[in-house]
CSV table of C-alpha atoms (C1' of nucleotides) and ligand atoms in Angstrom, one decimal:
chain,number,residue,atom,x,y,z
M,1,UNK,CA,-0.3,1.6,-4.5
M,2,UNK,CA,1.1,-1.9,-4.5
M,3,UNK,CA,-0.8,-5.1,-4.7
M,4,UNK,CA,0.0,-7.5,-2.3
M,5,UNK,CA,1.8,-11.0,-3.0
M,6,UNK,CA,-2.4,-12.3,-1.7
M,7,UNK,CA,-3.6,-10.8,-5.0
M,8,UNK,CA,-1.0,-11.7,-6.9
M,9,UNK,CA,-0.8,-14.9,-6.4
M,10,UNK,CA,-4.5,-15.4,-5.7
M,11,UNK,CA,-4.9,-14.6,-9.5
M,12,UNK,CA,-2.2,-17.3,-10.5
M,13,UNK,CA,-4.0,-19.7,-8.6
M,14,UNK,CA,-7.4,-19.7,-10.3
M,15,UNK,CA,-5.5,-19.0,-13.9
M,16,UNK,CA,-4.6,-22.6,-12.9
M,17,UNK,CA,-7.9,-23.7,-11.9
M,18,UNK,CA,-9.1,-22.0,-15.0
M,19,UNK,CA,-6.9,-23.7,-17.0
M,20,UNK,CA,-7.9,-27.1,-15.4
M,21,UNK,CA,-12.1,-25.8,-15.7
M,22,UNK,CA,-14.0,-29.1,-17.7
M,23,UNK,CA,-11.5,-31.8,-16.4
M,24,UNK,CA,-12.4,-34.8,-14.7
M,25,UNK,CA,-9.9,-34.7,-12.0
M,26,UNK,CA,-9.8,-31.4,-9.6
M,27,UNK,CA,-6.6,-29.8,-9.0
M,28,UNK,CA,-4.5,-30.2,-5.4
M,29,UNK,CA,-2.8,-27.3,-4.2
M,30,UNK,CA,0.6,-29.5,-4.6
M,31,UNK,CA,0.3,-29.5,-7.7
M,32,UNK,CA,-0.5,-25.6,-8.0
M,33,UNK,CA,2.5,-24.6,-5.4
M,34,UNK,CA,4.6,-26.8,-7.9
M,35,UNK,CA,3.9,-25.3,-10.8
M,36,UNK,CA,3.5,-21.5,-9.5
M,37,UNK,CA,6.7,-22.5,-7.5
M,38,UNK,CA,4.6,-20.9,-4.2
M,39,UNK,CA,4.2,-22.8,-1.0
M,40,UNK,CA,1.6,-24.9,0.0
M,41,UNK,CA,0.7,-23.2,3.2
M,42,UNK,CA,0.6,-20.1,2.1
M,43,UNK,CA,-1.9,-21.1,-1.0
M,44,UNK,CA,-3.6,-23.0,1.5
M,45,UNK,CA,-3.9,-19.1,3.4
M,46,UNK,CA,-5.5,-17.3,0.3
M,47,UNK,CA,-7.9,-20.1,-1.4
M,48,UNK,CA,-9.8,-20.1,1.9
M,49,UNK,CA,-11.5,-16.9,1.8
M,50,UNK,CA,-11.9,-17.7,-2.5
M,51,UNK,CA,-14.2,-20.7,-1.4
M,52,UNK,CA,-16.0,-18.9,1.2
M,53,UNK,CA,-17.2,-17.2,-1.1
M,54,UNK,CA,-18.0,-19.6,-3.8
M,55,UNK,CA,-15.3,-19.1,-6.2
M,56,UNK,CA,-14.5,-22.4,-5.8
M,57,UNK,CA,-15.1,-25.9,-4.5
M,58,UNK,CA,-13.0,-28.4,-2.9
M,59,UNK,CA,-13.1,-32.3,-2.8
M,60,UNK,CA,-11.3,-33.5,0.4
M,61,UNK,CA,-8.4,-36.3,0.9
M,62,UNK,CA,-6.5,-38.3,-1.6
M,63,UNK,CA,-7.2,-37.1,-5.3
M,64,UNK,CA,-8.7,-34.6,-4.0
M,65,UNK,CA,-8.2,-30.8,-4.8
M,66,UNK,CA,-10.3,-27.9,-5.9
M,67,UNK,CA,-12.1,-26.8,-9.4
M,68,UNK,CA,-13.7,-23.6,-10.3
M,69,UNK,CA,-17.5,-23.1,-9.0
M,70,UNK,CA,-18.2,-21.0,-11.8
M,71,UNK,CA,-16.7,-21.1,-15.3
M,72,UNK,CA,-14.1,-19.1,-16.1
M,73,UNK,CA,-16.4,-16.6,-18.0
M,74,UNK,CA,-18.2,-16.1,-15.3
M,75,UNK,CA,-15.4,-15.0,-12.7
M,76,UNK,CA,-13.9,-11.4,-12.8
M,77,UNK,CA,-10.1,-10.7,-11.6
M,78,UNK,CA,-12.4,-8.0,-10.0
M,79,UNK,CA,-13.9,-10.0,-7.5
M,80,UNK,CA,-10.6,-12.3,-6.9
M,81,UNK,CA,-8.5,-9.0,-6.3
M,82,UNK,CA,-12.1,-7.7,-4.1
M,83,UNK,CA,-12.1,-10.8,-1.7
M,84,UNK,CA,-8.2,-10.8,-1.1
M,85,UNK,CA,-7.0,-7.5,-1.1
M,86,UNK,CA,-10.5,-6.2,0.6
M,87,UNK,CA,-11.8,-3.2,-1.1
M,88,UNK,CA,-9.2,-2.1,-3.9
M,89,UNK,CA,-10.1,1.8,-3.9
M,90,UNK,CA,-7.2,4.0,-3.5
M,91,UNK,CA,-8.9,6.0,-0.7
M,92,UNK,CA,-11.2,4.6,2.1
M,93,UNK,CA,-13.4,7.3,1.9
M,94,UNK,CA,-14.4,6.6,-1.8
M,95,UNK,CA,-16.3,3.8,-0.1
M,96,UNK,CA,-16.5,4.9,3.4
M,97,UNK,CA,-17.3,9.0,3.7
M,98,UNK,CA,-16.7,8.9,7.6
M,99,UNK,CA,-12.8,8.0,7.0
M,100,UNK,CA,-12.0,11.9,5.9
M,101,UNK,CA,-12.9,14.4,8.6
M,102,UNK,CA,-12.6,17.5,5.9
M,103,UNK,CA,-15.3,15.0,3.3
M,104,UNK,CA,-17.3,17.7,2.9
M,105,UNK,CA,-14.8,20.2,1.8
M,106,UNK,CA,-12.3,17.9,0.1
M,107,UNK,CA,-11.1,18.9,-2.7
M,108,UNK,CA,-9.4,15.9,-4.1
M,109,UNK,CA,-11.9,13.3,-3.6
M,110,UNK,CA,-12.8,13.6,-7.3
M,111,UNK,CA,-9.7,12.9,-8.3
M,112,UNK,CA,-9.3,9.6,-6.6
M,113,UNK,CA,-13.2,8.8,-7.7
M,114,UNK,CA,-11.5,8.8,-11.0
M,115,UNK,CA,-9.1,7.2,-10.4
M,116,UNK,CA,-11.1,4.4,-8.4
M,117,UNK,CA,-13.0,4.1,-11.4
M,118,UNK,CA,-10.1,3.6,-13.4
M,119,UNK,CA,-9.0,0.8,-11.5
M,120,UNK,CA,-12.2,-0.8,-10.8
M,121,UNK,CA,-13.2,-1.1,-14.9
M,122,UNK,CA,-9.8,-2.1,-15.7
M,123,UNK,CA,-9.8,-5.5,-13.5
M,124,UNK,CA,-13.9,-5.9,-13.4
M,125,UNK,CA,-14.3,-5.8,-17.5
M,126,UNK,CA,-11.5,-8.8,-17.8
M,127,UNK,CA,-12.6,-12.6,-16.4
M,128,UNK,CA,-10.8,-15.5,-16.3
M,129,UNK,CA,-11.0,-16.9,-19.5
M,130,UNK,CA,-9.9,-13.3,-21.1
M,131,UNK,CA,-6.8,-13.8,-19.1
M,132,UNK,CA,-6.2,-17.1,-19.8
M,133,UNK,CA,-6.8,-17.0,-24.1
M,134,UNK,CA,-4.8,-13.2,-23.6
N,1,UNK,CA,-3.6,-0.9,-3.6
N,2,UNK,CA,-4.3,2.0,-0.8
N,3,UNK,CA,-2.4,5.4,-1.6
N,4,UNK,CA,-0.5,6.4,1.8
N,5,UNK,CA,-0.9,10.2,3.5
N,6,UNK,CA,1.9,11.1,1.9
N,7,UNK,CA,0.3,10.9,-1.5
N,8,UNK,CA,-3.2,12.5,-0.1
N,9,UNK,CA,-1.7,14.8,2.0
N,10,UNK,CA,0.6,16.0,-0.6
N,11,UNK,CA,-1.8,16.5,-2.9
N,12,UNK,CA,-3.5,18.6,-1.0
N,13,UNK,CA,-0.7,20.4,0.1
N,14,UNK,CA,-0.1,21.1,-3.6
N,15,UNK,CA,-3.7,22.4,-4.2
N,16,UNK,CA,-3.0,24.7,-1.9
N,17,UNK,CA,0.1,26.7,-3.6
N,18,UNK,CA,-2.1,26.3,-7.1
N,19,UNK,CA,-4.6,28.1,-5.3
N,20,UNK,CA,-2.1,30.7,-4.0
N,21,UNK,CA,-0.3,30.8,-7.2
N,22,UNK,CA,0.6,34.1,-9.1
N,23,UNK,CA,0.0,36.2,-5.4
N,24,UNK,CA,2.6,38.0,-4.1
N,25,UNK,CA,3.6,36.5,-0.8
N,26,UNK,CA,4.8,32.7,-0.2
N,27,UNK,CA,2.2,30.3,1.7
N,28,UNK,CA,4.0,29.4,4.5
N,29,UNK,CA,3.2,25.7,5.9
N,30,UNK,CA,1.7,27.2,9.3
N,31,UNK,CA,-0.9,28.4,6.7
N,32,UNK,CA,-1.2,25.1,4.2
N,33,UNK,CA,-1.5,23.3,8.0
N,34,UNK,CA,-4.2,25.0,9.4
N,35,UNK,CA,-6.6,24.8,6.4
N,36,UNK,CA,-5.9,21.3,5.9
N,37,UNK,CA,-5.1,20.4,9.1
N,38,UNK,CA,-2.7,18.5,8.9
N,39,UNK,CA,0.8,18.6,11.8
N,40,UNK,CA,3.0,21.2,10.0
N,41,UNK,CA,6.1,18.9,11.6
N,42,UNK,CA,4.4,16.2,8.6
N,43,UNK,CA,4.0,18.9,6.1
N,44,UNK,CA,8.0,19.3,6.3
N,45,UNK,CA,8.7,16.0,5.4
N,46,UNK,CA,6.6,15.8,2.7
N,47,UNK,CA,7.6,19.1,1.0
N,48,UNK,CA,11.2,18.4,0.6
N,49,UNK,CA,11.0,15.8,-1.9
N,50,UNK,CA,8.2,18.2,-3.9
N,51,UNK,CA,11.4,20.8,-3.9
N,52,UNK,CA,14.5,18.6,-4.7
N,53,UNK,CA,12.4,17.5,-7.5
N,54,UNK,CA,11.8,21.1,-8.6
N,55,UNK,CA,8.2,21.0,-8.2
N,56,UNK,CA,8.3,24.3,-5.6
N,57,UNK,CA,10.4,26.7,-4.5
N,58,UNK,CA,11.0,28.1,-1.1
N,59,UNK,CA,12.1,31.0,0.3
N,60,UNK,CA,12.9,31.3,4.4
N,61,UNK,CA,12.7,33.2,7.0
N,62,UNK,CA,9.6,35.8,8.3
N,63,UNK,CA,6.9,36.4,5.7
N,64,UNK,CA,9.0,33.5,3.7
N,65,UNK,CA,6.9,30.0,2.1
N,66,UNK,CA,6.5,28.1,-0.2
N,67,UNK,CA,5.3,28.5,-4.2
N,68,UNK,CA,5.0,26.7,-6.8
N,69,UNK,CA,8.1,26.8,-9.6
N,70,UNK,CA,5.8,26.0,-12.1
N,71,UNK,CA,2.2,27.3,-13.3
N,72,UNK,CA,-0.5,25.1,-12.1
N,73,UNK,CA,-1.4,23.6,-15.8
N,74,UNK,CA,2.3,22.1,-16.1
N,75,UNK,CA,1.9,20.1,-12.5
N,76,UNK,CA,0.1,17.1,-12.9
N,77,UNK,CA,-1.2,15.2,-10.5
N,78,UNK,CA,0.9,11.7,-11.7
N,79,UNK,CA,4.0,13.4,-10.9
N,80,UNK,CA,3.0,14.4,-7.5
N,81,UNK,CA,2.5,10.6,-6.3
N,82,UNK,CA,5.4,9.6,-8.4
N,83,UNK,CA,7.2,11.8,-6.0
N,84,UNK,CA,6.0,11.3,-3.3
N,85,UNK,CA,4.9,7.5,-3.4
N,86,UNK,CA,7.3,6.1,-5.7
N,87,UNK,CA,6.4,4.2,-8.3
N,88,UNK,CA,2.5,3.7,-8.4
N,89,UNK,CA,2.3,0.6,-10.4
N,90,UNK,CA,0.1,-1.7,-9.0
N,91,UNK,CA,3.1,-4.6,-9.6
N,92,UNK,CA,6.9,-3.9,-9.6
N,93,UNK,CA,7.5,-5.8,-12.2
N,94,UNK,CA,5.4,-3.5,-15.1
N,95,UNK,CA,9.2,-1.3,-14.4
N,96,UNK,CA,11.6,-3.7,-13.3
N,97,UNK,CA,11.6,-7.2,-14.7
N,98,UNK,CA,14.0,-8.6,-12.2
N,99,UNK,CA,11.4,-9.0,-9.8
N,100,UNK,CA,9.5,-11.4,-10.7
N,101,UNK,CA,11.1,-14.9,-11.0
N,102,UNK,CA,8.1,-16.4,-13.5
N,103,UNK,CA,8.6,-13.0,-15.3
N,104,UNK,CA,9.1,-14.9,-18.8
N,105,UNK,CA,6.1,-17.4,-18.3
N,106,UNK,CA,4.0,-15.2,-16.5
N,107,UNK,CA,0.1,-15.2,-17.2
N,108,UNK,CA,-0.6,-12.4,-15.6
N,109,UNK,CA,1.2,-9.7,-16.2
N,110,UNK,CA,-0.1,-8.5,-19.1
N,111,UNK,CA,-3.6,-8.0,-16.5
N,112,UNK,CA,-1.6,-5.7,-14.3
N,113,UNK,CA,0.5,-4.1,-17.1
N,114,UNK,CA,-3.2,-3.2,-18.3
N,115,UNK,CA,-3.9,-2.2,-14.9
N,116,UNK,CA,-1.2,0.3,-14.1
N,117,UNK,CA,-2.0,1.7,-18.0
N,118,UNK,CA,-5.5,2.5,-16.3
N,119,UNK,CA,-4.1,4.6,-13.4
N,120,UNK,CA,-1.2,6.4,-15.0
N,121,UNK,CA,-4.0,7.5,-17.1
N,122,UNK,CA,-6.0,8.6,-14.9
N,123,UNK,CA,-3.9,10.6,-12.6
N,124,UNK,CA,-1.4,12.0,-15.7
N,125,UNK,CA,-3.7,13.6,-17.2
N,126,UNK,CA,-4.9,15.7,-14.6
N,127,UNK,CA,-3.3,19.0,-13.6
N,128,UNK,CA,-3.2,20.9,-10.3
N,129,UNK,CA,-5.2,23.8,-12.5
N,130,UNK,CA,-7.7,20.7,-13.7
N,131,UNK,CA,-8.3,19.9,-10.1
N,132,UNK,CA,-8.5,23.4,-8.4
N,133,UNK,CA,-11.2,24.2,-10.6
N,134,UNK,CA,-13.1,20.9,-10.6
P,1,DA,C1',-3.7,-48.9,8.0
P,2,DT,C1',-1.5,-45.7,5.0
P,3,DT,C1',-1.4,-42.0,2.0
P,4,DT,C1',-3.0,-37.9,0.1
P,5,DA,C1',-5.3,-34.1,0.6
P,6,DT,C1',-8.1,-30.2,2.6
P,7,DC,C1',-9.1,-27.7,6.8
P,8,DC,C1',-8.1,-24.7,10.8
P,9,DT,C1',-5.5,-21.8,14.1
P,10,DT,C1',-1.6,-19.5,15.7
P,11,DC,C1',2.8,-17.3,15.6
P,12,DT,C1',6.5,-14.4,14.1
P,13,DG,C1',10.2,-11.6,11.8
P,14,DG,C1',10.5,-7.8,8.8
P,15,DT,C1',8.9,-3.8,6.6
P,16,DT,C1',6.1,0.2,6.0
P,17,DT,C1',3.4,3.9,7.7
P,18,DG,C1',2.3,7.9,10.0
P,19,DA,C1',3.7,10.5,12.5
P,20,DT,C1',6.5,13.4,16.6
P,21,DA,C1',10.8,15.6,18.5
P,22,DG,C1',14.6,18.7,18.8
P,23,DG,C1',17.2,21.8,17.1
P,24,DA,C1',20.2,24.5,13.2
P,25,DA,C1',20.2,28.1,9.7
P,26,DA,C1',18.3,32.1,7.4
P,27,DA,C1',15.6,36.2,6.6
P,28,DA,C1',12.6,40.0,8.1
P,29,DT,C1',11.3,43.2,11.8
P,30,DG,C1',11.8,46.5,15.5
I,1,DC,C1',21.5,43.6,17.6
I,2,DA,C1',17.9,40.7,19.5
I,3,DT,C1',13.6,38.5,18.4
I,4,DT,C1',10.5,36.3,15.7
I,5,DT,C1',9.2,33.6,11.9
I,6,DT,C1',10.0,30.4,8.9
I,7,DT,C1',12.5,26.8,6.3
I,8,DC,C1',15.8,23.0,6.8
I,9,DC,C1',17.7,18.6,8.6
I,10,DT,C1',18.1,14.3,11.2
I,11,DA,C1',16.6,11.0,14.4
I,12,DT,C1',13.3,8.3,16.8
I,13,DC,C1',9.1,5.5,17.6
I,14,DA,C1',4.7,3.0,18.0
I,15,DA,C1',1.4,0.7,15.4
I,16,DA,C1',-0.1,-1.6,11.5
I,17,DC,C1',0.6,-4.6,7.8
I,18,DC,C1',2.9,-8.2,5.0
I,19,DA,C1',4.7,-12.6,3.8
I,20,DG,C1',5.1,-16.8,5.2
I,21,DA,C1',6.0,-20.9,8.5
I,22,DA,C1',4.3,-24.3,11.9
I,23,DG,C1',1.6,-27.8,13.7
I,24,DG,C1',-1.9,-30.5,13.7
I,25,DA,C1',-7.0,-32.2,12.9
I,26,DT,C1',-10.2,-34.2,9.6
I,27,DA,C1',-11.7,-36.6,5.6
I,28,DA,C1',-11.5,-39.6,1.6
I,29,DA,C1',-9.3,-43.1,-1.4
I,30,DT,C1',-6.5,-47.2,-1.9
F,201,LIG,S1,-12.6,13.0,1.5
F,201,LIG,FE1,-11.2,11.4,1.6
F,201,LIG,S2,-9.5,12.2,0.6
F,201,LIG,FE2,-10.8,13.8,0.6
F,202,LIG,S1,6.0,-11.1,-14.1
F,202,LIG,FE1,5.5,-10.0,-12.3
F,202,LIG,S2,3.5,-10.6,-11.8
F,202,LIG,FE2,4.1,-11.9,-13.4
DNA sequence: ATTTATCCTTCTGGTTTGATAGGAAAAATG
DNA sequence: CATTTTTCCTATCAAACCAGAAGGATAAAT
């Protein structure tokens, strides 16, 4: 039930870009992997799949870097932890019925619905600028 | 943040001696592994942690099995995936500080300190007997 | 032209997961 | 006592996943 270092540090990365929301100047990942003290290939790994979908935007070559598409009130830790970890439910079959062959006599799917649910309101209900004044 | 077989598996493994509980005869695993179908060669594995931690007892040999030690309403379902999956915090860190270098300056922790808050919950506070009759 | 950046693809060592395999020890049965 | 049934114990293994490094192409500013 761990979440992976792409969450993790997926989430510190737009805190940063959070923090940095309003400013003239966008952000570089260089400055990021400094601060974070994570490399810049590997930040350069997870911020892809955040732009693809529209989390953020990027401004290429020298003072370049990338700023929030959104503001931070606007972006859930949700849908950062959604679009690197894929889907975040405890059990595929929550989201996919065809996963479990016994699905239709399971008798613990309930229990991880619960606990799905759990999960899902406890990282959906928070944004970025919760996290960042918390 | 997937829960592995052994979690599932042993959960299910453990509704099945709630549902046998208070009979006379032990459920063997040849038993548990045909209605869940599941290998019994994996069942095995997965039981002896449920025992050493005094969650069931055994007793071998022909018409031998398993049972549970304790009535279904004192089992909950928390303490069968802290058994069997370790600790189910979503980030090491919530329990052991050490592994986070940033841990002093981190931003995010208190997001997955309210994270793992949301899981314990929901899984603590259900028992075997809560789930068998669900 | 140089520098600073994003962008894009690939590779890899290490760990975890999900089992299977083979047999030893104990208890009931005939 | 021999057989069967069952728990008990240890080892092995393939596949998947994780964390990250490497190498270079492209674009914009100076
Ligand atoms: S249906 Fe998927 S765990 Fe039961
Ligand atoms: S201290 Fe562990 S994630 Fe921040």
């Amino acid at each position: 039930m761990k979440l992976s270092t792409r969450g993790r540090y997926g989430t510190r990365l737009m805190l940063q870009l959070a923090a940095n929301y309003g400013k003239d100047e966008p952000l570089p990942l260089t400055e990021i992997a400094r601060r974070e003290e994570i490399s810049v290939k590997y930040l350069e790994q997870l911020i892809i799949p955040l732009k693809a979908a529209g989390l953020i935007e990027s401004r290429r070559g020298a003072h370049g870097g990338y700023v929030l598409a959104k503001a931070p009130d606007e972006i859930t830790i949700g849908q950062i932890l959604q679009i690197l970890e894929g889907n975040i439910s405890p059990v595929p079959c929550v989201k996919d019925p065809s996963f479990c062959i016994k699905y239709e006599t399971c008798n613990t799917r309930k229990l991880w619905e619960t606990m799905d649910k759990a999960i899902i309101q406890s990282v959906c209900d928070v944004t970025l600028k919760d996290a960042l004044s918390a």
